Amino acid sequence: MINKLVEKIKKLNAPIVVGLDPMLSYVPEHIQKAAYEQFGETLEGAGEAIWQFNKAIVDATCDLIPAVKPQIAMYEQFGIEGLKAFKKTVDYCKSKDIIVIGDIKRGDIGSTSTAYAAGHVGRVQVGSKSYAPFDEDFVTVNPYLGTDGVKPFIDVCREENKGIFVLVKTSNKSSGEFQDRLIDGKPLYEIVGEQVAKWGEEHMGESYSYVGAVVGATYPEMGKILRRIMPKTYILVPGYGAQGGKASDLKPYFNEDGLGAIVNSSRGIIAAYRQEKYAEFGEKNFAEASRQAVIDMIDDITSNVF
Amino acid sequence: MINKLVEKIKKLNAPIVVGLDPMLSYVPEHIQKAAYEQFGETLEGAGEAIWQFNKAIVDATCDLIPAVKPQIAMYEQFGIEGLKAFKKTVDYCKSKDIIVIGDIKRGDIGSTSTAYAAGHVGRVQVGSKSYAPFDEDFVTVNPYLGTDGVKPFIDVCREENKGIFVLVKTSNKSSGEFQDRLIDGKPLYEIVGEQVAKWGEEHMGESYSYVGAVVGATYPEMGKILRRIMPKTYILVPGYGAQGGKASDLKPYFNEDGLGAIVNSSRGIIAAYRQEKYAEFGEKNFAEASRQAVIDMIDDITSNVF
């Protein structure tokens, strides 16, 4: 799957991923209204609203983007009905040949990580039948529990031709609280990065590993070091745009081949219609605003990075 | 909710929690068969099987135990249908006045942790209505992202009178890979423990904080240190029994008041019927075997610890 991701990025000349993280407050009035008319102001109604919102954005951008990254928390907050919208979104994106990175940040002791891996990127056995319940292409994984929390994901990915991105340095403000603490003169994120590189070398696609890393756009100095430590690792870069990361900061995350990183934008794309810059589209044409924001993002990155 | 947990532990003289982590392989043949007859060998059938399994165990043990800890991964692996079984289990346990600790190990950047917190221990707004989607009493939280990944959970818990347990030192073998690394001469888990104690002091119930910690039974020396660092923190202790932790190792996790820790057992209770010790019950009477295993666990802990 990492090979397919690299191919799509090259073909579209777009090292970007759209974060499908639909807060209800992003969903235009008319979509919410239609959903509530059908299902009431219920969790089912909320699920329908975010699903219709996603669908319109995917329809308007699918020819431009290699991948989407739905943040499962934004669906899980609406319980079962929200998770149904998550699953519909995953399936719909895959039907459009968009690669799906499930931003699930799971990670637990071995047998439990095995269950998460089976449910999200693998298969479960029920009697004589087997099923792929959520069936994302990639998922994000939290490394706090060490190798035996991550390895089950890698094992499943090898079998199923899928991949993971391990949290190394996150984009948020307080990420340094534990991740930056020095261990033998090296910050924890470097130690995690070294481990990711090691896992990665043992699990290679053609030119990149299917064990990737998450490194926030908000810390370009650290991105530079981590790029060097993890040369064969694809880096998923959150924090561009709304979180403050600029295209000019992104260069260190890429390798000299122009590959090696994929930059996420969530709010900046899916809620583009609420920005002054795209206000002319109007709320009704939110999906076209998102399309324009994707075009602008690709242009911003390719002209500032390469 | 921490006050209620402490009261229940005192009243039942049982500092234990039953981990409802149903692998399908633990579910007796006759329950699986009945579920598949009704729903086929489908994800729905799997969900029904684990729900019926849970229900029988809860019915057989509810007068003895203060709390259960369903591990959400074991449900999530079966997709939406598995999560419906999770939700049914949460609701059923609460209807029996058992405290529910959702073992979800979530943690993300601020706005995303807010969504997880709303979905699991809080409420979400849909138009003019509000809902509590999963509605556990406590959840476990991963601290790798630092304060702004944890704070949203604490904020929601303060409003909703609920609580969290933050991963400090996990019970698995490779937990030391990152958690034990020395920072200024102190292991990372101690630094996380100090932070948990600080969050805890600011968010107190009567005698204990509603910001608890997870510390594995498999590391009693570390438990001793962490007990001292976090005097007002309730410690959730996984790893007893099947994972190798012994009752005689548990003393350091408790305070002198005989409180401060709650010990989890999953496999050891829910799959008790498969142990030689409880084989006499037979597969049909698996729930009675679980009841006996609960009685034995309480006895083992109270006689070895106090």
Coordinates of C-alpha atoms in Angstrom, one line a residue:
Chain A
M1 CA 0.0 0.0 0.0
I2 CA 3.0 2.4 0.6
N3 CA 3.9 1.8 -3.1
K4 CA 0.4 2.7 -4.2
L5 CA 0.5 5.8 -2.0
V6 CA 3.9 6.9 -3.5
E7 CA 2.6 6.3 -7.0
K8 CA -0.5 8.3 -6.4
I9 CA 1.4 11.2 -4.9
K10 CA 3.8 11.2 -7.9
K11 CA 1.0 10.9 -10.5
L12 CA -1.1 13.7 -9.0
N13 CA 2.0 15.8 -8.0
A14 CA 0.3 16.3 -4.7
P15 CA 2.0 15.2 -1.5
I16 CA -1.1 16.0 0.5
V17 CA -3.9 14.3 2.5
V18 CA -7.2 15.8 3.3
G19 CA -8.2 15.4 7.0
L20 CA -11.9 14.4 7.1
D21 CA -12.4 15.6 10.7
P22 CA -16.0 16.9 10.5
M23 CA -17.0 18.9 13.5
L24 CA -20.8 19.4 13.3
S25 CA -20.1 23.2 13.4
Y26 CA -18.3 22.9 10.1
V27 CA -21.3 21.3 8.4
P28 CA -23.4 23.9 6.5
E29 CA -26.8 24.7 7.8
H30 CA -28.7 23.2 4.8
I31 CA -27.0 19.8 5.2
Q32 CA -27.7 19.7 9.0
K33 CA -31.3 20.7 8.4
A34 CA -31.9 18.0 5.8
A35 CA -30.3 15.3 8.0
Y36 CA -32.4 16.4 11.0
E37 CA -35.6 16.5 9.0
Q38 CA -35.0 12.9 8.0
F39 CA -33.6 11.5 11.4
G40 CA -34.4 14.1 14.0
E41 CA -31.9 15.9 16.1
T42 CA -30.4 12.5 17.0
L43 CA -27.1 10.8 16.9
E44 CA -28.3 9.2 13.7
G45 CA -29.0 12.7 12.4
A46 CA -25.6 13.9 13.3
G47 CA -24.0 10.9 11.6
E48 CA -26.1 11.5 8.4
A49 CA -25.0 15.2 8.4
I50 CA -21.3 14.5 8.6
W51 CA -21.6 11.7 6.1
Q52 CA -23.3 13.9 3.5
F53 CA -20.8 16.7 4.2
N54 CA -17.9 14.3 3.7
K55 CA -19.4 12.8 0.6
A56 CA -19.7 16.2 -1.1
I57 CA -16.1 17.1 -0.3
V58 CA -14.8 13.8 -1.5
D59 CA -16.8 14.1 -4.8
A60 CA -15.4 17.6 -5.3
T61 CA -11.8 16.7 -4.6
C62 CA -11.3 13.0 -5.5
D63 CA -9.5 13.7 -8.8
L64 CA -6.9 15.9 -7.0
I65 CA -6.0 14.0 -3.9
P66 CA -4.1 10.8 -3.2
A67 CA -5.4 10.2 0.3
V68 CA -7.8 11.2 3.0
K69 CA -7.3 10.9 6.8
P70 CA -10.5 10.6 8.7
Q71 CA -10.0 11.3 12.4
I72 CA -12.1 8.6 14.1
A73 CA -12.6 10.7 17.2
M74 CA -14.9 13.1 15.3
Y75 CA -17.1 10.2 14.5
E76 CA -16.7 8.2 17.7
Q77 CA -18.0 11.2 19.6
F78 CA -21.5 10.4 18.2
G79 CA -21.3 6.8 19.3
I80 CA -22.4 4.0 17.1
E81 CA -24.1 6.3 14.6
G82 CA -21.0 8.4 14.2
L83 CA -18.9 5.3 13.6
K84 CA -21.4 4.2 10.9
A85 CA -20.6 7.5 9.2
F86 CA -16.9 6.8 9.6
K87 CA -17.3 3.4 8.0
K88 CA -19.4 4.8 5.1
T89 CA -16.7 7.4 4.6
V90 CA -13.9 4.8 4.5
D91 CA -15.8 2.7 2.0
Y92 CA -16.8 5.6 -0.2
C93 CA -13.3 6.9 -0.4
K94 CA -12.0 3.5 -1.3
S95 CA -14.6 3.1 -4.0
K96 CA -13.2 6.4 -5.5
D97 CA -9.7 4.8 -5.3
I98 CA -8.5 7.3 -2.6
I99 CA -6.2 5.9 0.0
V100 CA -7.6 6.0 3.5
I101 CA -5.4 6.7 6.5
G102 CA -7.5 6.0 9.6
D103 CA -6.3 8.5 12.2
I104 CA -7.1 6.2 15.2
K105 CA -3.9 6.6 17.3
R106 CA -4.5 3.2 18.9
G107 CA -1.9 1.3 20.8
D108 CA -2.1 -1.2 23.7
I109 CA -0.5 -4.4 25.0
G110 CA 0.2 -7.1 22.5
S111 CA -3.1 -9.1 22.3
T112 CA -5.1 -5.9 22.4
S113 CA -3.2 -4.2 19.7
T114 CA -3.7 -7.4 17.7
A115 CA -7.5 -6.8 18.1
Y116 CA -7.2 -3.2 17.0
A117 CA -5.1 -4.2 14.0
A118 CA -7.5 -6.9 13.0
G119 CA -10.5 -4.5 13.2
H120 CA -8.9 -1.6 11.3
V121 CA -6.4 -3.0 8.8
G122 CA -6.9 -6.7 9.0
R123 CA -9.5 -9.4 9.3
V124 CA -11.4 -11.2 12.0
Q125 CA -12.6 -14.7 12.0
V126 CA -16.3 -15.5 12.9
G127 CA -16.8 -19.3 12.8
S128 CA -15.9 -20.3 9.3
K129 CA -16.1 -16.8 7.8
S130 CA -13.7 -13.9 7.9
Y131 CA -14.4 -10.2 7.7
A132 CA -12.5 -6.9 7.3
P133 CA -14.5 -4.7 9.7
F134 CA -13.2 -1.1 9.2
D135 CA -10.7 -1.9 6.4
E136 CA -8.7 1.3 6.3
D137 CA -5.5 1.3 4.2
F138 CA -3.3 2.8 6.9
V139 CA -3.8 3.7 10.5
T140 CA -1.9 5.8 13.0
V141 CA -0.4 4.1 16.1
N142 CA 0.6 5.4 19.5
P143 CA 4.1 4.0 20.6
Y144 CA 3.9 4.6 24.3
L145 CA 3.7 0.9 25.1
G146 CA 6.8 0.0 23.0
T147 CA 7.4 -2.7 20.5
D148 CA 4.8 -5.2 21.6
G149 CA 2.1 -2.6 21.2
V150 CA 3.2 -1.7 17.6
K151 CA 4.4 -5.1 16.3
P152 CA 0.9 -6.6 16.0
F153 CA 0.0 -3.7 13.6
I154 CA 3.1 -4.3 11.5
D155 CA 2.4 -8.0 11.4
V156 CA -1.1 -7.5 10.1
C157 CA 0.0 -4.9 7.6
R158 CA 2.6 -7.3 6.2
E159 CA -0.1 -9.9 5.6
E160 CA -2.7 -7.5 4.3
N161 CA -0.4 -5.2 2.3
K162 CA -1.3 -2.2 4.4
G163 CA 0.6 0.3 6.5
I164 CA 0.9 2.4 9.7
F165 CA 2.2 5.8 10.8
V166 CA 3.6 5.8 14.3
L167 CA 3.4 9.0 16.4
V168 CA 6.9 10.3 16.8
K169 CA 6.5 14.1 17.4
T170 CA 3.0 15.4 17.4
S171 CA 1.9 18.9 16.3
N172 CA 0.3 20.1 19.5
K173 CA 1.7 22.7 21.9
S174 CA 2.3 20.4 24.8
S175 CA 3.8 17.6 22.8
G176 CA 7.2 18.5 24.2
E177 CA 6.2 17.7 27.8
F178 CA 7.2 14.1 27.4
Q179 CA 8.3 13.8 23.8
D180 CA 11.1 16.4 24.1
R181 CA 12.6 15.1 27.4
L182 CA 16.3 14.3 27.0
I183 CA 17.4 10.7 27.4
D184 CA 21.2 10.3 27.2
G185 CA 21.3 13.7 25.6
K186 CA 18.6 12.8 23.0
P187 CA 15.0 13.8 23.1
L188 CA 12.5 10.9 23.4
Y189 CA 11.0 11.7 20.0
E190 CA 14.4 10.9 18.5
I191 CA 14.6 7.6 20.3
V192 CA 11.1 6.7 19.1
G193 CA 12.2 7.9 15.6
E194 CA 15.2 5.5 15.7
Q195 CA 12.9 2.7 16.6
V196 CA 10.5 3.5 13.8
A197 CA 13.4 3.6 11.4
K198 CA 14.5 0.2 12.6
W199 CA 11.0 -1.3 12.3
G200 CA 10.8 0.4 8.9
E201 CA 13.9 -1.1 7.5
E202 CA 12.6 -4.6 8.2
H203 CA 9.3 -3.8 6.5
M204 CA 10.0 -2.2 3.2
G205 CA 7.9 -1.5 0.2
E206 CA 9.8 -0.6 -3.0
S207 CA 11.6 2.6 -1.9
Y208 CA 9.8 3.4 1.3
S209 CA 8.7 1.4 4.3
Y210 CA 5.1 0.7 5.2
V211 CA 6.0 1.7 8.7
G212 CA 5.7 5.5 8.6
A213 CA 5.9 8.2 11.2
V214 CA 3.8 11.2 12.3
V215 CA 5.8 14.4 12.7
G216 CA 4.0 17.7 13.2
A217 CA 4.6 20.6 10.7
T218 CA 4.9 22.9 13.7
Y219 CA 8.4 21.7 14.6
P220 CA 10.5 21.9 11.4
E221 CA 13.8 21.8 13.2
M222 CA 12.8 18.5 14.7
G223 CA 11.5 17.4 11.3
K224 CA 14.9 18.0 9.8
I225 CA 16.6 15.7 12.4
L226 CA 13.9 13.1 12.1
R227 CA 14.1 13.1 8.3
R228 CA 17.8 12.2 8.6
I229 CA 17.2 9.5 11.3
M230 CA 14.4 7.9 9.3
P231 CA 15.4 8.1 5.6
K232 CA 13.1 5.3 4.3
T233 CA 10.2 6.4 6.5
Y234 CA 7.2 8.2 5.0
I235 CA 6.3 11.1 7.2
L236 CA 2.7 12.1 7.7
V237 CA 2.8 15.8 8.6
P238 CA -0.2 17.2 10.5
G239 CA -0.3 20.9 11.6
Y240 CA -0.1 22.6 8.2
G241 CA -2.5 25.6 7.8
A242 CA -5.0 26.0 10.6
Q243 CA -2.5 24.7 13.3
G244 CA 0.1 27.2 12.2
G245 CA 2.6 25.2 10.0
K246 CA 3.7 27.0 6.8
A247 CA 4.7 25.5 3.5
S248 CA 8.1 27.1 3.8
D249 CA 8.6 25.1 6.9
L250 CA 7.9 21.8 5.1
K251 CA 11.1 21.4 3.1
P252 CA 13.0 19.4 5.8
Y253 CA 10.3 16.8 5.9
F254 CA 11.0 15.7 2.3
N255 CA 13.8 13.7 0.8
E256 CA 15.8 14.9 -2.2
D257 CA 13.7 12.7 -4.4
G258 CA 10.8 15.0 -3.6
L259 CA 9.1 12.2 -1.8
G260 CA 9.0 11.0 1.8
A261 CA 6.3 13.2 3.3
I262 CA 2.6 13.7 3.0
V263 CA 1.1 16.9 4.4
N264 CA -2.3 16.9 6.1
S265 CA -4.8 19.7 6.2
S266 CA -8.2 19.2 7.9
R267 CA -10.1 22.4 8.8
G268 CA -8.2 24.4 6.1
I269 CA -9.8 22.2 3.4
I270 CA -13.1 20.9 4.8
A271 CA -14.1 24.2 6.4
A272 CA -12.6 26.4 3.6
Y273 CA -15.9 28.1 2.9
R274 CA -15.7 29.7 6.3
Q275 CA -12.4 31.5 5.5
E276 CA -12.5 35.0 4.1
K277 CA -10.4 33.8 1.2
Y278 CA -13.1 31.5 0.0
A279 CA -16.2 33.4 1.2
E280 CA -17.2 34.1 -2.4
F281 CA -18.2 30.5 -2.8
G282 CA -20.9 30.8 -0.1
E283 CA -22.0 28.1 2.3
K284 CA -24.1 26.2 -0.3
N285 CA -20.9 25.7 -2.4
F286 CA -18.7 24.6 0.5
A287 CA -17.5 21.6 -1.5
E288 CA -16.2 23.8 -4.4
A289 CA -14.5 26.0 -1.8
S290 CA -12.8 22.8 -0.5
R291 CA -11.7 22.0 -4.0
Q292 CA -10.2 25.4 -4.5
A293 CA -8.4 25.1 -1.1
V294 CA -7.0 21.8 -2.2
I295 CA -5.7 23.3 -5.5
D296 CA -4.2 26.2 -3.5
M297 CA -2.6 23.9 -0.9
I298 CA -0.9 21.7 -3.6
D299 CA 0.3 24.9 -5.3
D300 CA 1.6 26.4 -2.0
I301 CA 3.5 23.2 -1.1
T302 CA 4.9 22.4 -4.5
S303 CA 6.1 26.0 -5.2
N304 CA 7.5 26.5 -1.7
V305 CA 9.1 23.1 -1.1
F306 CA 10.5 21.9 -4.4
Chain B
M1 CA -17.5 9.0 40.6
I2 CA -14.1 8.3 42.3
N3 CA -16.0 8.6 45.7
K4 CA -18.5 6.1 44.5
L5 CA -15.8 3.7 43.4
V6 CA -14.0 4.0 46.8
E7 CA -17.3 3.5 48.6
K8 CA -18.1 0.4 46.6
I9 CA -14.6 -1.1 47.1
K10 CA -14.9 -0.5 50.9
K11 CA -18.5 -1.9 51.1
L12 CA -17.7 -5.1 49.1
N13 CA -14.2 -5.4 50.6
A14 CA -13.1 -6.0 47.0
P15 CA -10.4 -3.8 45.4
I16 CA -10.9 -5.6 42.1
V17 CA -12.2 -4.9 38.6
V18 CA -13.2 -7.6 36.1
G19 CA -11.8 -7.0 32.6
L20 CA -14.6 -7.8 30.2
D21 CA -12.2 -8.5 27.2
P22 CA -14.1 -11.3 25.4
M23 CA -12.0 -13.0 22.7
L24 CA -14.4 -15.1 20.7
S25 CA -12.3 -18.1 21.6
Y26 CA -13.3 -17.6 25.3
V27 CA -17.0 -17.8 24.4
P28 CA -18.3 -21.3 25.0
E29 CA -19.4 -23.3 22.0
H30 CA -23.2 -23.3 23.0
I31 CA -23.3 -19.5 23.2
Q32 CA -21.5 -19.0 19.9
K33 CA -23.8 -21.6 18.3
A34 CA -26.9 -19.9 19.5
A35 CA -25.7 -16.5 18.2
Y36 CA -24.7 -17.9 14.8
E37 CA -28.1 -19.7 14.5
Q38 CA -29.8 -16.4 15.0
F39 CA -27.5 -14.0 13.0
G40 CA -25.3 -16.3 11.0
E41 CA -21.5 -16.4 11.2
T42 CA -21.4 -12.6 10.8
L43 CA -20.1 -9.7 12.7
E44 CA -23.6 -9.3 14.1
G45 CA -23.4 -12.9 15.3
A46 CA -20.0 -12.3 16.9
G47 CA -21.4 -9.2 18.6
E48 CA -24.3 -11.2 20.0
A49 CA -22.0 -14.0 21.2
I50 CA -19.8 -11.7 23.2
W51 CA -22.8 -9.8 24.6
Q52 CA -24.5 -12.9 25.8
F53 CA -21.2 -14.1 27.3
N54 CA -20.7 -10.8 29.1
K55 CA -24.2 -10.7 30.3
A56 CA -24.0 -14.1 31.9
I57 CA -20.7 -13.2 33.7
V58 CA -22.1 -9.9 34.9
D59 CA -25.3 -11.6 36.2
A60 CA -23.1 -14.2 38.1
T61 CA -20.7 -11.7 39.7
C62 CA -22.5 -8.4 40.0
D63 CA -23.1 -8.7 43.8
L64 CA -19.4 -9.2 44.4
I65 CA -17.6 -6.6 42.2
P66 CA -17.4 -2.8 42.3
A67 CA -16.4 -2.4 38.7
V68 CA -15.8 -3.8 35.3
K69 CA -13.3 -2.8 32.7
P70 CA -14.4 -3.6 29.1
Q71 CA -11.4 -3.4 26.7
I72 CA -12.9 -1.6 23.7
A73 CA -10.5 -3.2 21.3
M74 CA -12.1 -6.6 21.8
Y75 CA -15.4 -5.1 20.6
E76 CA -14.0 -2.7 18.0
Q77 CA -12.3 -5.6 16.2
F78 CA -15.8 -6.7 15.1
G79 CA -16.6 -3.2 13.7
I80 CA -19.9 -1.5 14.3
E81 CA -21.6 -4.7 15.5
G82 CA -18.8 -5.3 18.1
L83 CA -19.2 -1.7 19.3
K84 CA -22.9 -2.2 19.7
A85 CA -22.1 -5.1 22.0
F86 CA -19.7 -2.8 23.9
K87 CA -22.4 -0.2 24.4
K88 CA -24.9 -2.9 25.5
T89 CA -22.4 -4.1 28.0
V90 CA -21.7 -0.6 29.4
D91 CA -25.5 0.0 29.8
Y92 CA -26.2 -3.3 31.3
C93 CA -23.4 -3.0 33.9
K94 CA -24.6 0.5 34.8
S95 CA -28.1 -0.8 35.2
K96 CA -26.7 -3.3 37.8
D97 CA -24.9 -0.4 39.5
I98 CA -21.5 -1.6 38.6
I99 CA -19.0 1.1 37.8
V100 CA -17.7 0.9 34.2
I101 CA -14.1 1.7 33.3
G102 CA -13.9 2.0 29.5
D103 CA -10.4 0.7 28.6
I104 CA -10.1 2.9 25.5
K105 CA -6.5 4.3 25.9
R106 CA -7.4 7.3 23.7
G107 CA -5.3 10.5 23.6
D108 CA -4.8 13.0 20.8
I109 CA -4.3 16.7 20.3
G110 CA -6.7 19.0 22.2
S111 CA -9.7 19.3 20.0
T112 CA -9.6 15.6 19.2
S113 CA -9.3 14.5 22.8
T114 CA -12.2 16.8 23.5
A115 CA -14.2 14.7 21.0
Y116 CA -13.2 11.4 22.5
A117 CA -14.0 12.7 26.0
A118 CA -17.4 13.9 24.9
G119 CA -18.2 10.6 23.2
H120 CA -17.0 8.4 26.1
V121 CA -17.6 10.3 29.4
G122 CA -19.4 13.4 28.3
R123 CA -22.1 14.7 26.1
V124 CA -22.4 15.9 22.5
Q125 CA -24.8 18.5 21.2
V126 CA -27.0 17.7 18.1
G127 CA -29.0 20.8 17.3
S128 CA -31.1 21.5 20.4
K129 CA -30.6 18.1 22.0
S130 CA -27.7 16.6 23.8
Y131 CA -26.6 12.9 24.2
A132 CA -24.1 10.8 26.2
P133 CA -23.1 8.4 23.4
F134 CA -21.0 5.7 25.2
D135 CA -21.4 7.0 28.7
E136 CA -18.7 5.1 30.6
D137 CA -17.9 6.2 34.2
F138 CA -14.1 6.2 33.8
V139 CA -11.8 5.8 30.8
T140 CA -8.1 5.1 30.4
V141 CA -6.1 7.8 28.6
N142 CA -2.7 7.7 26.8
P143 CA -0.4 10.6 27.9
Y144 CA 2.1 10.6 25.0
L145 CA 0.7 13.9 23.7
G146 CA 1.1 15.7 27.0
T147 CA -1.2 18.0 28.9
D148 CA -3.3 19.2 26.0
G149 CA -4.2 15.6 25.1
V150 CA -5.2 14.8 28.7
K151 CA -6.8 18.0 29.9
P152 CA -9.9 17.8 27.8
F153 CA -10.7 14.5 29.5
I154 CA -10.2 16.0 32.9
D155 CA -12.4 19.0 32.0
V156 CA -15.3 16.8 30.9
C157 CA -14.9 14.6 33.9
R158 CA -15.1 17.6 36.3
E159 CA -18.4 18.6 34.6
E160 CA -19.9 15.1 34.4
N161 CA -18.6 13.8 37.7
K162 CA -16.6 11.0 36.0
G163 CA -12.9 10.1 36.0
I164 CA -9.8 8.9 34.1
F165 CA -6.9 6.6 34.6
V166 CA -3.8 7.8 32.8
L167 CA -1.2 5.2 31.5
V168 CA 1.9 5.6 33.5
K169 CA 3.7 2.2 33.5
T170 CA 2.0 -0.5 31.5
S171 CA 2.1 -4.2 32.3
N172 CA 3.5 -5.5 29.0
K173 CA 7.0 -6.8 28.4
S174 CA 8.3 -4.0 26.2
S175 CA 6.7 -1.2 28.2
G176 CA 10.3 -0.3 29.4
E177 CA 11.4 0.5 25.8
F178 CA 10.3 4.1 26.2
Q179 CA 8.6 4.3 29.6
D180 CA 11.8 3.3 31.5
R181 CA 14.2 5.6 29.7
L182 CA 16.1 7.9 32.1
I183 CA 15.5 11.6 31.9
D184 CA 17.7 13.6 34.3
G185 CA 18.2 10.3 36.2
K186 CA 14.5 9.6 36.4
P187 CA 12.6 7.1 34.2
L188 CA 9.9 8.6 32.0
Y189 CA 7.1 6.8 33.9
E190 CA 8.1 8.7 37.0
I191 CA 7.9 12.0 35.1
V192 CA 4.5 11.0 33.8
G193 CA 3.6 9.9 37.4
E194 CA 4.6 13.3 38.8
Q195 CA 2.4 15.0 36.1
V196 CA -0.5 12.7 37.0
A197 CA -0.1 13.5 40.7
K198 CA -0.2 17.2 39.8
W199 CA -3.3 16.9 37.6
G200 CA -4.8 14.8 40.4
E201 CA -4.2 17.3 43.2
E202 CA -6.1 19.9 41.3
H203 CA -9.0 17.5 40.7
M204 CA -9.9 15.8 44.0
G205 CA -12.8 13.8 45.1
E206 CA -13.1 13.3 48.9
S207 CA -9.9 11.4 49.7
Y208 CA -8.7 10.5 46.2
S209 CA -8.5 12.3 42.9
Y210 CA -10.6 11.5 39.9
V211 CA -7.4 11.5 37.8
G212 CA -6.1 8.0 38.4
A213 CA -3.1 6.1 36.9
V214 CA -2.5 2.8 35.3
V215 CA 0.5 0.9 36.7
G216 CA 1.1 -2.8 35.8
A217 CA 1.1 -5.5 38.5
T218 CA 4.2 -6.9 36.7
Y219 CA 6.4 -4.1 38.0
P220 CA 6.0 -4.0 41.9
E221 CA 9.3 -2.1 42.5
M222 CA 8.1 0.7 40.2
G223 CA 4.6 0.4 41.8
K224 CA 6.2 1.2 45.1
I225 CA 7.9 4.4 43.8
L226 CA 4.8 5.5 41.9
R227 CA 2.6 5.0 45.0
R228 CA 4.8 7.4 46.9
I229 CA 4.9 9.9 44.0
M230 CA 1.1 9.8 43.6
P231 CA -0.3 9.5 47.1
K232 CA -3.8 10.7 46.2
T233 CA -4.0 8.9 42.9
Y234 CA -6.1 5.7 42.5
I235 CA -4.0 3.2 40.7
L236 CA -5.6 0.8 38.3
V237 CA -3.4 -2.3 38.3
P238 CA -3.6 -4.6 35.2
G239 CA -1.4 -7.7 34.9
Y240 CA -2.6 -9.8 37.9
G241 CA -3.1 -13.5 37.2
A242 CA -2.8 -14.5 33.5
Q243 CA -0.1 -11.8 32.8
G244 CA 2.0 -13.0 35.7
G245 CA 1.4 -10.5 38.5
K246 CA 1.0 -12.2 42.0
A247 CA -1.1 -11.0 45.0
S248 CA 2.0 -10.9 47.1
D249 CA 3.4 -8.3 44.7
L250 CA 0.5 -6.0 45.1
K251 CA 1.1 -4.5 48.5
P252 CA 3.1 -1.6 47.3
Y253 CA 0.3 -0.4 45.1
F254 CA -2.0 0.2 48.1
N255 CA -1.9 3.0 50.7
E256 CA -1.9 2.4 54.5
D257 CA -5.7 3.1 54.5
G258 CA -6.0 -0.2 52.5
L259 CA -7.2 1.9 49.5
G260 CA -5.6 3.5 46.5
A261 CA -5.5 0.6 44.1
I262 CA -7.9 -1.5 42.1
V263 CA -6.6 -4.7 40.6
N264 CA -7.8 -5.9 37.2
S265 CA -8.2 -9.5 36.1
S266 CA -9.6 -10.3 32.6
R267 CA -8.8 -13.8 31.3
G268 CA -8.4 -15.2 34.8
I269 CA -12.0 -14.4 35.5
I270 CA -13.9 -14.5 32.3
A271 CA -12.2 -17.6 30.9
A272 CA -11.9 -19.2 34.3
Y273 CA -13.8 -22.3 33.1
R274 CA -10.9 -23.2 30.9
Q275 CA -8.5 -23.4 33.8
E276 CA -7.8 -26.8 35.4
K277 CA -8.7 -25.3 38.7
Y278 CA -12.3 -24.6 37.6
A279 CA -12.7 -27.4 35.1
E280 CA -15.3 -29.1 37.4
F281 CA -17.8 -26.4 36.5
G282 CA -17.8 -27.4 32.9
E283 CA -18.2 -25.1 29.8
K284 CA -22.0 -24.8 30.3
N285 CA -21.4 -23.3 33.8
F286 CA -18.7 -20.8 32.7
A287 CA -20.4 -18.0 34.6
E288 CA -20.4 -19.9 37.9
A289 CA -16.7 -20.6 37.3
S290 CA -16.2 -16.9 36.8
R291 CA -18.0 -16.2 40.1
Q292 CA -15.8 -18.7 41.9
A293 CA -12.7 -17.1 40.3
V294 CA -13.9 -13.6 41.6
I295 CA -14.3 -15.0 45.1
D296 CA -10.9 -16.6 45.0
M297 CA -9.3 -13.4 43.6
I298 CA -10.8 -11.2 46.4
D299 CA -9.6 -13.7 48.9
D300 CA -6.1 -13.9 47.4
I301 CA -5.7 -10.2 47.4
T302 CA -7.2 -9.4 50.8
S303 CA -5.3 -12.2 52.5
N304 CA -2.0 -11.4 50.9
V305 CA -2.1 -7.6 50.8
F306 CA -3.7 -6.6 54.0

